[in-house]
Amino acid sequence: MSVRLNETTTIVDRMVNFFVEHEDLRTKQWFLSNAPGPLFMILGAYLYFCLYAGPRYMRDRKPFELKNTLLIYNAVQVLLSWVLFYEGYKGGWGGHYNFKCQPVTYESDPISMRMARAVWLYYIAKITELLDTVFFVLRKKQRQISFLHLYHHTLMPVCAFIGVKYFAGGHGTLLGFINSFIHIIMYAYYLLSAMGPKVQKYLWWKKYITILQIVQFLIIFVHTLQIQFQPNCNFPKSIAALLTFNAGLFTYMFSAFYVANYKKEAAAQAKLAAKKE
């Protein structure tokens, strides 16, 4: 029993040492970046509110309108996504980075630090996006809080934290770069939608945002998978494998969402048109 306990302790110690030794010292003291505890507390409170406390509080209340709040929130998210896309472009993906293999540089030169700051800001952005779900709860839009929605909003801050803590730059940042571009379009759509029915009737392109998201994950899937076939690429293959798995899973989930919602909607419209004839 004592031997097994010692072996377990040794394994845990090795894991702790591995994570301590590989942390990015440049970002260690940045807000919410030193340890995962505060993030997990935020995510725990988020899930508790969105799944239990929030719906219970709203049960016998009228939904909040939140029009002005949503206008401001979505405008801020558009601006933030644009800044992230621009910084990702200037920090590497505008020509300095290699699509096939881009190792992480832990240097403190201006370009490397620019990308590191962009990774941290992306992490903060993912935390602020938890408000998407909070607003759904307050507006009693519980049907929009699907498993995909919760999984996506919970996992992305965790992945972003790992990026800030250990890999604030390099190959994995393409995800944030492309994702920020998609979010410019997505939050612009939400901003216009929040303006009311007079504008909403012109927003026919929502399904194409989902298509862009699927394309995004397919690109990341290929981009990270290729690392496994490059023995000389100095980017952690374990992290690349995790990103590949996650991109593949999101591709499947978003594709299933697209089929379930837009294909059925098209079929229903076709039936309605046939009846009118």
PDB file of C-alpha atoms in Angstrom:
ATOM      1  CA  MET A   1       0.000   0.000   0.000  1.00  0.00           C
ATOM      2  CA  SER A   2       2.838   2.358   0.927  1.00  0.00           C
ATOM      3  CA  VAL A   3       4.655   1.584  -2.336  1.00  0.00           C
ATOM      4  CA  ARG A   4       1.555   2.366  -4.418  1.00  0.00           C
ATOM      5  CA  LEU A   5       1.012   5.606  -2.509  1.00  0.00           C
ATOM      6  CA  ASN A   6       4.603   6.639  -3.107  1.00  0.00           C
ATOM      7  CA  GLU A   7       4.277   5.826  -6.825  1.00  0.00           C
ATOM      8  CA  THR A   8       1.098   7.898  -7.069  1.00  0.00           C
ATOM      9  CA  THR A   9       2.756  10.789  -5.237  1.00  0.00           C
ATOM     10  CA  THR A  10       5.730  10.591  -7.590  1.00  0.00           C
ATOM     11  CA  ILE A  11       3.474  10.725 -10.668  1.00  0.00           C
ATOM     12  CA  VAL A  12       1.591  13.726  -9.273  1.00  0.00           C
ATOM     13  CA  ASP A  13       4.870  15.460  -8.426  1.00  0.00           C
ATOM     14  CA  ARG A  14       6.136  14.864 -11.946  1.00  0.00           C
ATOM     15  CA  MET A  15       2.972  16.313 -13.441  1.00  0.00           C
ATOM     16  CA  VAL A  16       3.163  19.368 -11.193  1.00  0.00           C
ATOM     17  CA  ASN A  17       6.844  19.846 -12.012  1.00  0.00           C
ATOM     18  CA  PHE A  18       6.121  19.504 -15.729  1.00  0.00           C
ATOM     19  CA  PHE A  19       3.488  22.244 -15.659  1.00  0.00           C
ATOM     20  CA  VAL A  20       5.611  24.512 -13.470  1.00  0.00           C
ATOM     21  CA  GLU A  21       8.724  24.054 -15.615  1.00  0.00           C
ATOM     22  CA  HIS A  22       6.883  24.734 -18.876  1.00  0.00           C
ATOM     23  CA  GLU A  23       4.911  27.816 -17.853  1.00  0.00           C
ATOM     24  CA  ASP A  24       5.451  31.008 -19.812  1.00  0.00           C
ATOM     25  CA  LEU A  25       7.184  33.387 -17.405  1.00  0.00           C
ATOM     26  CA  ARG A  26       6.252  36.382 -19.551  1.00  0.00           C
ATOM     27  CA  THR A  27       2.557  35.996 -18.756  1.00  0.00           C
ATOM     28  CA  LYS A  28       2.761  34.554 -15.237  1.00  0.00           C
ATOM     29  CA  GLN A  29       1.842  37.777 -13.430  1.00  0.00           C
ATOM     30  CA  TRP A  30      -0.833  38.903 -15.868  1.00  0.00           C
ATOM     31  CA  PHE A  31      -4.437  39.176 -14.679  1.00  0.00           C
ATOM     32  CA  LEU A  32      -6.116  35.740 -14.188  1.00  0.00           C
ATOM     33  CA  SER A  33      -3.095  33.989 -15.722  1.00  0.00           C
ATOM     34  CA  ASN A  34      -1.070  32.701 -12.779  1.00  0.00           C
ATOM     35  CA  ALA A  35      -3.283  29.759 -11.733  1.00  0.00           C
ATOM     36  CA  PRO A  36      -6.489  28.115 -13.012  1.00  0.00           C
ATOM     37  CA  GLY A  37      -8.366  28.481  -9.709  1.00  0.00           C
ATOM     38  CA  PRO A  38      -9.999  31.879 -10.397  1.00  0.00           C
ATOM     39  CA  LEU A  39     -11.054  30.783 -13.892  1.00  0.00           C
ATOM     40  CA  PHE A  40     -12.640  27.581 -12.583  1.00  0.00           C
ATOM     41  CA  MET A  41     -14.504  29.612  -9.961  1.00  0.00           C
ATOM     42  CA  ILE A  42     -15.840  31.904 -12.701  1.00  0.00           C
ATOM     43  CA  LEU A  43     -16.880  28.934 -14.850  1.00  0.00           C
ATOM     44  CA  GLY A  44     -18.479  27.198 -11.864  1.00  0.00           C
ATOM     45  CA  ALA A  45     -20.520  30.300 -11.043  1.00  0.00           C
ATOM     46  CA  TYR A  46     -21.408  30.664 -14.730  1.00  0.00           C
ATOM     47  CA  LEU A  47     -22.735  27.110 -15.041  1.00  0.00           C
ATOM     48  CA  TYR A  48     -24.576  27.303 -11.719  1.00  0.00           C
ATOM     49  CA  PHE A  49     -26.309  30.538 -12.713  1.00  0.00           C
ATOM     50  CA  CYS A  50     -27.170  29.477 -16.271  1.00  0.00           C
ATOM     51  CA  LEU A  51     -28.421  25.991 -15.388  1.00  0.00           C
ATOM     52  CA  TYR A  52     -29.980  26.470 -11.943  1.00  0.00           C
ATOM     53  CA  ALA A  53     -30.015  29.835 -10.179  1.00  0.00           C
ATOM     54  CA  GLY A  54     -30.835  31.968 -13.218  1.00  0.00           C
ATOM     55  CA  PRO A  55     -33.793  29.938 -14.566  1.00  0.00           C
ATOM     56  CA  ARG A  56     -35.168  29.600 -11.024  1.00  0.00           C
ATOM     57  CA  TYR A  57     -34.924  33.367 -10.486  1.00  0.00           C
ATOM     58  CA  MET A  58     -36.627  34.094 -13.828  1.00  0.00           C
ATOM     59  CA  ARG A  59     -39.328  31.430 -13.472  1.00  0.00           C
ATOM     60  CA  ASP A  60     -42.123  33.790 -12.370  1.00  0.00           C
ATOM     61  CA  ARG A  61     -40.701  36.968 -13.846  1.00  0.00           C
ATOM     62  CA  LYS A  62     -41.082  38.634 -17.200  1.00  0.00           C
ATOM     63  CA  PRO A  63     -38.014  38.499 -19.452  1.00  0.00           C
ATOM     64  CA  PHE A  64     -35.705  41.497 -19.373  1.00  0.00           C
ATOM     65  CA  GLU A  65     -35.591  43.434 -22.637  1.00  0.00           C
ATOM     66  CA  LEU A  66     -31.916  44.511 -22.338  1.00  0.00           C
ATOM     67  CA  LYS A  67     -31.964  46.246 -25.732  1.00  0.00           C
ATOM     68  CA  ASN A  68     -29.497  49.003 -24.847  1.00  0.00           C
ATOM     69  CA  THR A  69     -27.328  46.581 -22.894  1.00  0.00           C
ATOM     70  CA  LEU A  70     -27.136  44.224 -25.872  1.00  0.00           C
ATOM     71  CA  LEU A  71     -26.348  47.061 -28.268  1.00  0.00           C
ATOM     72  CA  ILE A  72     -23.414  48.168 -26.124  1.00  0.00           C
ATOM     73  CA  TYR A  73     -22.236  44.619 -25.390  1.00  0.00           C
ATOM     74  CA  ASN A  74     -22.266  43.488 -29.017  1.00  0.00           C
ATOM     75  CA  ALA A  75     -20.605  46.701 -30.202  1.00  0.00           C
ATOM     76  CA  VAL A  76     -17.815  46.155 -27.666  1.00  0.00           C
ATOM     77  CA  GLN A  77     -17.409  42.539 -28.803  1.00  0.00           C
ATOM     78  CA  VAL A  78     -17.142  43.627 -32.451  1.00  0.00           C
ATOM     79  CA  LEU A  79     -14.447  46.145 -31.511  1.00  0.00           C
ATOM     80  CA  LEU A  80     -12.612  43.652 -29.290  1.00  0.00           C
ATOM     81  CA  SER A  81     -12.685  40.970 -31.996  1.00  0.00           C
ATOM     82  CA  TRP A  82     -11.332  43.457 -34.530  1.00  0.00           C
ATOM     83  CA  VAL A  83      -8.462  44.411 -32.195  1.00  0.00           C
ATOM     84  CA  LEU A  84      -7.637  40.720 -31.659  1.00  0.00           C
ATOM     85  CA  PHE A  85      -7.686  40.001 -35.385  1.00  0.00           C
ATOM     86  CA  TYR A  86      -5.455  43.009 -36.089  1.00  0.00           C
ATOM     87  CA  GLU A  87      -3.007  42.105 -33.313  1.00  0.00           C
ATOM     88  CA  GLY A  88      -2.876  38.490 -34.489  1.00  0.00           C
ATOM     89  CA  TYR A  89      -2.109  39.723 -37.988  1.00  0.00           C
ATOM     90  CA  LYS A  90       0.624  42.109 -36.856  1.00  0.00           C
ATOM     91  CA  GLY A  91       1.955  39.712 -34.237  1.00  0.00           C
ATOM     92  CA  GLY A  92       2.615  36.845 -36.634  1.00  0.00           C
ATOM     93  CA  TRP A  93      -0.037  35.654 -39.054  1.00  0.00           C
ATOM     94  CA  GLY A  94       0.405  38.627 -41.362  1.00  0.00           C
ATOM     95  CA  GLY A  95       3.578  37.095 -42.764  1.00  0.00           C
ATOM     96  CA  HIS A  96       5.989  36.432 -39.905  1.00  0.00           C
ATOM     97  CA  TYR A  97       4.472  33.056 -38.909  1.00  0.00           C
ATOM     98  CA  ASN A  98       4.765  29.798 -40.860  1.00  0.00           C
ATOM     99  CA  PHE A  99       1.475  27.973 -41.526  1.00  0.00           C
ATOM    100  CA  LYS A 100       3.154  24.538 -41.603  1.00  0.00           C
ATOM    101  CA  CYS A 101       5.105  24.822 -38.363  1.00  0.00           C
ATOM    102  CA  GLN A 102       5.413  27.726 -35.980  1.00  0.00           C
ATOM    103  CA  PRO A 103       7.179  26.956 -32.678  1.00  0.00           C
ATOM    104  CA  VAL A 104       6.476  29.016 -29.581  1.00  0.00           C
ATOM    105  CA  THR A 105       9.078  31.676 -28.877  1.00  0.00           C
ATOM    106  CA  TYR A 106       9.419  32.693 -25.256  1.00  0.00           C
ATOM    107  CA  GLU A 107      11.453  35.779 -26.096  1.00  0.00           C
ATOM    108  CA  SER A 108      10.603  39.284 -24.920  1.00  0.00           C
ATOM    109  CA  ASP A 109      11.191  41.066 -28.215  1.00  0.00           C
ATOM    110  CA  PRO A 110       8.405  43.446 -29.354  1.00  0.00           C
ATOM    111  CA  ILE A 111       6.814  41.098 -31.922  1.00  0.00           C
ATOM    112  CA  SER A 112       6.770  38.067 -29.586  1.00  0.00           C
ATOM    113  CA  MET A 113       5.335  40.163 -26.765  1.00  0.00           C
ATOM    114  CA  ARG A 114       2.711  41.574 -29.090  1.00  0.00           C
ATOM    115  CA  MET A 115       1.448  38.073 -29.829  1.00  0.00           C
ATOM    116  CA  ALA A 116       1.642  37.114 -26.144  1.00  0.00           C
ATOM    117  CA  ARG A 117      -0.514  40.110 -25.210  1.00  0.00           C
ATOM    118  CA  ALA A 118      -2.964  39.188 -27.979  1.00  0.00           C
ATOM    119  CA  VAL A 119      -3.235  35.652 -26.563  1.00  0.00           C
ATOM    120  CA  TRP A 120      -3.947  37.071 -23.103  1.00  0.00           C
ATOM    121  CA  LEU A 121      -6.547  39.502 -24.470  1.00  0.00           C
ATOM    122  CA  TYR A 122      -8.182  36.625 -26.359  1.00  0.00           C
ATOM    123  CA  TYR A 123      -8.397  34.737 -23.062  1.00  0.00           C
ATOM    124  CA  ILE A 124     -10.097  37.700 -21.382  1.00  0.00           C
ATOM    125  CA  ALA A 125     -12.452  38.004 -24.361  1.00  0.00           C
ATOM    126  CA  LYS A 126     -13.540  34.378 -23.951  1.00  0.00           C
ATOM    127  CA  ILE A 127     -14.416  35.103 -20.322  1.00  0.00           C
ATOM    128  CA  THR A 128     -16.480  38.155 -21.273  1.00  0.00           C
ATOM    129  CA  GLU A 129     -18.362  36.041 -23.832  1.00  0.00           C
ATOM    130  CA  LEU A 130     -19.895  34.076 -20.967  1.00  0.00           C
ATOM    131  CA  LEU A 131     -22.318  36.992 -20.816  1.00  0.00           C
ATOM    132  CA  ASP A 132     -23.891  35.634 -24.028  1.00  0.00           C
ATOM    133  CA  THR A 133     -25.507  32.896 -21.965  1.00  0.00           C
ATOM    134  CA  VAL A 134     -26.289  35.130 -19.002  1.00  0.00           C
ATOM    135  CA  PHE A 135     -28.283  37.399 -21.311  1.00  0.00           C
ATOM    136  CA  PHE A 136     -30.150  34.379 -22.708  1.00  0.00           C
ATOM    137  CA  VAL A 137     -31.197  33.459 -19.167  1.00  0.00           C
ATOM    138  CA  LEU A 138     -32.306  36.990 -18.270  1.00  0.00           C
ATOM    139  CA  ARG A 139     -34.305  37.219 -21.509  1.00  0.00           C
ATOM    140  CA  LYS A 140     -35.797  33.743 -20.887  1.00  0.00           C
ATOM    141  CA  LYS A 141     -34.280  32.342 -24.090  1.00  0.00           C
ATOM    142  CA  GLN A 142     -33.525  29.013 -22.421  1.00  0.00           C
ATOM    143  CA  ARG A 143     -33.993  27.046 -25.646  1.00  0.00           C
ATOM    144  CA  GLN A 144     -30.911  28.696 -27.080  1.00  0.00           C
ATOM    145  CA  ILE A 145     -28.776  27.361 -24.233  1.00  0.00           C
ATOM    146  CA  SER A 146     -27.967  24.019 -25.842  1.00  0.00           C
ATOM    147  CA  PHE A 147     -25.267  21.559 -24.837  1.00  0.00           C
ATOM    148  CA  LEU A 148     -23.179  22.834 -27.760  1.00  0.00           C
ATOM    149  CA  HIS A 149     -23.538  26.411 -26.542  1.00  0.00           C
ATOM    150  CA  LEU A 150     -22.512  25.588 -22.960  1.00  0.00           C
ATOM    151  CA  TYR A 151     -19.702  23.252 -24.006  1.00  0.00           C
ATOM    152  CA  HIS A 152     -18.269  25.818 -26.396  1.00  0.00           C
ATOM    153  CA  HIS A 153     -18.491  28.736 -23.968  1.00  0.00           C
ATOM    154  CA  THR A 154     -17.031  26.710 -21.084  1.00  0.00           C
ATOM    155  CA  LEU A 155     -14.200  25.023 -22.967  1.00  0.00           C
ATOM    156  CA  MET A 156     -12.871  28.022 -24.893  1.00  0.00           C
ATOM    157  CA  PRO A 157     -11.751  29.985 -21.788  1.00  0.00           C
ATOM    158  CA  VAL A 158      -9.969  26.852 -20.520  1.00  0.00           C
ATOM    159  CA  CYS A 159      -8.146  26.395 -23.832  1.00  0.00           C
ATOM    160  CA  ALA A 160      -7.287  30.093 -23.894  1.00  0.00           C
ATOM    161  CA  PHE A 161      -5.925  29.876 -20.329  1.00  0.00           C
ATOM    162  CA  ILE A 162      -3.648  26.991 -21.346  1.00  0.00           C
ATOM    163  CA  GLY A 163      -2.462  29.133 -24.232  1.00  0.00           C
ATOM    164  CA  VAL A 164      -1.662  32.112 -22.000  1.00  0.00           C
ATOM    165  CA  LYS A 165      -0.056  29.981 -19.308  1.00  0.00           C
ATOM    166  CA  TYR A 166       2.143  27.785 -21.503  1.00  0.00           C
ATOM    167  CA  PHE A 167       1.999  28.695 -25.206  1.00  0.00           C
ATOM    168  CA  ALA A 168       1.466  32.447 -25.615  1.00  0.00           C
ATOM    169  CA  GLY A 169       2.388  32.392 -29.285  1.00  0.00           C
ATOM    170  CA  GLY A 170       3.222  29.963 -32.059  1.00  0.00           C
ATOM    171  CA  HIS A 171       1.220  27.412 -34.016  1.00  0.00           C
ATOM    172  CA  GLY A 172      -1.868  27.271 -31.808  1.00  0.00           C
ATOM    173  CA  THR A 173      -2.636  30.975 -32.139  1.00  0.00           C
ATOM    174  CA  LEU A 174      -4.133  30.504 -35.612  1.00  0.00           C
ATOM    175  CA  LEU A 175      -7.317  29.390 -33.834  1.00  0.00           C
ATOM    176  CA  GLY A 176      -7.680  32.724 -32.066  1.00  0.00           C
ATOM    177  CA  PHE A 177      -6.749  34.652 -35.202  1.00  0.00           C
ATOM    178  CA  ILE A 178      -9.433  33.032 -37.378  1.00  0.00           C
ATOM    179  CA  ASN A 179     -11.947  32.890 -34.534  1.00  0.00           C
ATOM    180  CA  SER A 180     -11.612  36.634 -33.969  1.00  0.00           C
ATOM    181  CA  PHE A 181     -12.412  37.282 -37.636  1.00  0.00           C
ATOM    182  CA  ILE A 182     -15.520  35.074 -37.394  1.00  0.00           C
ATOM    183  CA  HIS A 183     -16.582  36.888 -34.244  1.00  0.00           C
ATOM    184  CA  ILE A 184     -16.388  40.276 -35.959  1.00  0.00           C
ATOM    185  CA  ILE A 185     -19.096  39.033 -38.318  1.00  0.00           C
ATOM    186  CA  MET A 186     -21.041  37.132 -35.661  1.00  0.00           C
ATOM    187  CA  TYR A 187     -21.266  39.971 -33.142  1.00  0.00           C
ATOM    188  CA  ALA A 188     -22.030  42.436 -35.936  1.00  0.00           C
ATOM    189  CA  TYR A 189     -25.018  40.214 -36.730  1.00  0.00           C
ATOM    190  CA  TYR A 190     -26.068  40.196 -33.059  1.00  0.00           C
ATOM    191  CA  LEU A 191     -25.623  43.977 -32.913  1.00  0.00           C
ATOM    192  CA  LEU A 192     -27.914  44.493 -35.893  1.00  0.00           C
ATOM    193  CA  SER A 193     -30.398  41.948 -34.532  1.00  0.00           C
ATOM    194  CA  ALA A 194     -30.572  43.847 -31.226  1.00  0.00           C
ATOM    195  CA  MET A 195     -31.782  46.922 -33.120  1.00  0.00           C
ATOM    196  CA  GLY A 196     -35.220  45.381 -33.461  1.00  0.00           C
ATOM    197  CA  PRO A 197     -37.681  43.942 -36.018  1.00  0.00           C
ATOM    198  CA  LYS A 198     -37.120  46.697 -38.584  1.00  0.00           C
ATOM    199  CA  VAL A 199     -33.511  45.564 -38.986  1.00  0.00           C
ATOM    200  CA  GLN A 200     -33.991  41.872 -38.227  1.00  0.00           C
ATOM    201  CA  LYS A 201     -36.013  41.292 -41.407  1.00  0.00           C
ATOM    202  CA  TYR A 202     -32.872  41.994 -43.438  1.00  0.00           C
ATOM    203  CA  LEU A 203     -30.711  39.526 -41.503  1.00  0.00           C
ATOM    204  CA  TRP A 204     -31.042  36.531 -43.802  1.00  0.00           C
ATOM    205  CA  TRP A 205     -27.424  35.454 -43.458  1.00  0.00           C
ATOM    206  CA  LYS A 206     -27.333  33.910 -39.977  1.00  0.00           C
ATOM    207  CA  LYS A 207     -26.841  30.354 -41.272  1.00  0.00           C
ATOM    208  CA  TYR A 208     -23.728  31.443 -43.152  1.00  0.00           C
ATOM    209  CA  ILE A 209     -22.106  32.362 -39.847  1.00  0.00           C
ATOM    210  CA  THR A 210     -22.508  28.720 -38.803  1.00  0.00           C
ATOM    211  CA  ILE A 211     -20.953  27.643 -42.113  1.00  0.00           C
ATOM    212  CA  LEU A 212     -17.998  29.971 -41.464  1.00  0.00           C
ATOM    213  CA  GLN A 213     -17.582  28.431 -38.014  1.00  0.00           C
ATOM    214  CA  ILE A 214     -17.511  24.937 -39.512  1.00  0.00           C
ATOM    215  CA  VAL A 215     -14.909  26.021 -42.092  1.00  0.00           C
ATOM    216  CA  GLN A 216     -12.899  27.585 -39.268  1.00  0.00           C
ATOM    217  CA  PHE A 217     -12.729  24.307 -37.349  1.00  0.00           C
ATOM    218  CA  LEU A 218     -11.852  22.342 -40.484  1.00  0.00           C
ATOM    219  CA  ILE A 219      -8.900  24.671 -41.104  1.00  0.00           C
ATOM    220  CA  ILE A 220      -7.720  24.278 -37.510  1.00  0.00           C
ATOM    221  CA  PHE A 221      -8.158  20.494 -37.736  1.00  0.00           C
ATOM    222  CA  VAL A 222      -5.837  20.279 -40.757  1.00  0.00           C
ATOM    223  CA  HIS A 223      -3.483  22.936 -39.408  1.00  0.00           C
ATOM    224  CA  THR A 224      -2.869  21.110 -36.119  1.00  0.00           C
ATOM    225  CA  LEU A 225      -3.020  17.556 -37.495  1.00  0.00           C
ATOM    226  CA  GLN A 226      -0.071  18.168 -39.819  1.00  0.00           C
ATOM    227  CA  ILE A 227       2.201  18.701 -36.797  1.00  0.00           C
ATOM    228  CA  GLN A 228       2.038  14.956 -36.072  1.00  0.00           C
ATOM    229  CA  PHE A 229       3.769  14.273 -39.404  1.00  0.00           C
ATOM    230  CA  GLN A 230       6.591  16.759 -38.891  1.00  0.00           C
ATOM    231  CA  PRO A 231       9.210  15.238 -36.570  1.00  0.00           C
ATOM    232  CA  ASN A 232      11.387  18.351 -36.769  1.00  0.00           C
ATOM    233  CA  CYS A 233       8.636  20.784 -35.812  1.00  0.00           C
ATOM    234  CA  ASN A 234       9.342  22.130 -32.336  1.00  0.00           C
ATOM    235  CA  PHE A 235       5.713  22.574 -31.299  1.00  0.00           C
ATOM    236  CA  PRO A 236       4.343  20.199 -28.603  1.00  0.00           C
ATOM    237  CA  LYS A 237       2.620  17.324 -30.388  1.00  0.00           C
ATOM    238  CA  SER A 238       0.432  16.617 -27.362  1.00  0.00           C
ATOM    239  CA  ILE A 239      -1.017  20.138 -27.519  1.00  0.00           C
ATOM    240  CA  ALA A 240      -1.427  19.852 -31.283  1.00  0.00           C
ATOM    241  CA  ALA A 241      -3.294  16.554 -30.791  1.00  0.00           C
ATOM    242  CA  LEU A 242      -5.590  18.175 -28.222  1.00  0.00           C
ATOM    243  CA  LEU A 243      -6.339  21.034 -30.610  1.00  0.00           C
ATOM    244  CA  THR A 244      -6.969  18.562 -33.449  1.00  0.00           C
ATOM    245  CA  PHE A 245      -9.402  16.543 -31.344  1.00  0.00           C
ATOM    246  CA  ASN A 246     -11.208  19.652 -30.183  1.00  0.00           C
ATOM    247  CA  ALA A 247     -11.457  21.040 -33.729  1.00  0.00           C
ATOM    248  CA  GLY A 248     -12.797  17.717 -35.001  1.00  0.00           C
ATOM    249  CA  LEU A 249     -15.378  17.549 -32.229  1.00  0.00           C
ATOM    250  CA  PHE A 250     -16.527  21.118 -32.861  1.00  0.00           C
ATOM    251  CA  THR A 251     -16.735  20.428 -36.604  1.00  0.00           C
ATOM    252  CA  TYR A 252     -19.058  17.516 -35.904  1.00  0.00           C
ATOM    253  CA  MET A 253     -21.171  19.384 -33.340  1.00  0.00           C
ATOM    254  CA  PHE A 254     -21.589  22.538 -35.408  1.00  0.00           C
ATOM    255  CA  SER A 255     -22.372  20.477 -38.518  1.00  0.00           C
ATOM    256  CA  ALA A 256     -25.033  18.558 -36.587  1.00  0.00           C
ATOM    257  CA  PHE A 257     -26.449  21.869 -35.341  1.00  0.00           C
ATOM    258  CA  TYR A 258     -26.566  23.215 -38.900  1.00  0.00           C
ATOM    259  CA  VAL A 259     -28.383  20.155 -40.228  1.00  0.00           C
ATOM    260  CA  ALA A 260     -30.819  20.040 -37.301  1.00  0.00           C
ATOM    261  CA  ASN A 261     -31.765  23.700 -37.578  1.00  0.00           C
ATOM    262  CA  TYR A 262     -31.368  25.003 -41.100  1.00  0.00           C
ATOM    263  CA  LYS A 263     -32.095  21.898 -43.153  1.00  0.00           C
ATOM    264  CA  LYS A 264     -35.299  21.253 -41.198  1.00  0.00           C
ATOM    265  CA  GLU A 265     -36.219  24.911 -41.519  1.00  0.00           C
ATOM    266  CA  ALA A 266     -35.742  24.725 -45.294  1.00  0.00           C
ATOM    267  CA  ALA A 267     -37.873  21.563 -45.460  1.00  0.00           C
ATOM    268  CA  ALA A 268     -40.654  23.234 -43.448  1.00  0.00           C
ATOM    269  CA  GLN A 269     -40.610  26.261 -45.745  1.00  0.00           C
ATOM    270  CA  ALA A 270     -40.786  23.990 -48.793  1.00  0.00           C
ATOM    271  CA  LYS A 271     -43.849  22.198 -47.375  1.00  0.00           C
ATOM    272  CA  LEU A 272     -45.511  25.526 -46.606  1.00  0.00           C
ATOM    273  CA  ALA A 273     -44.868  26.736 -50.146  1.00  0.00           C
ATOM    274  CA  ALA A 274     -46.299  23.493 -51.554  1.00  0.00           C
ATOM    275  CA  LYS A 275     -49.497  23.917 -49.525  1.00  0.00           C
ATOM    276  CA  LYS A 276     -49.959  27.467 -50.807  1.00  0.00           C
ATOM    277  CA  GLU A 277     -49.743  26.194 -54.368  1.00  0.00           C
TER     278      GLU A 277
END
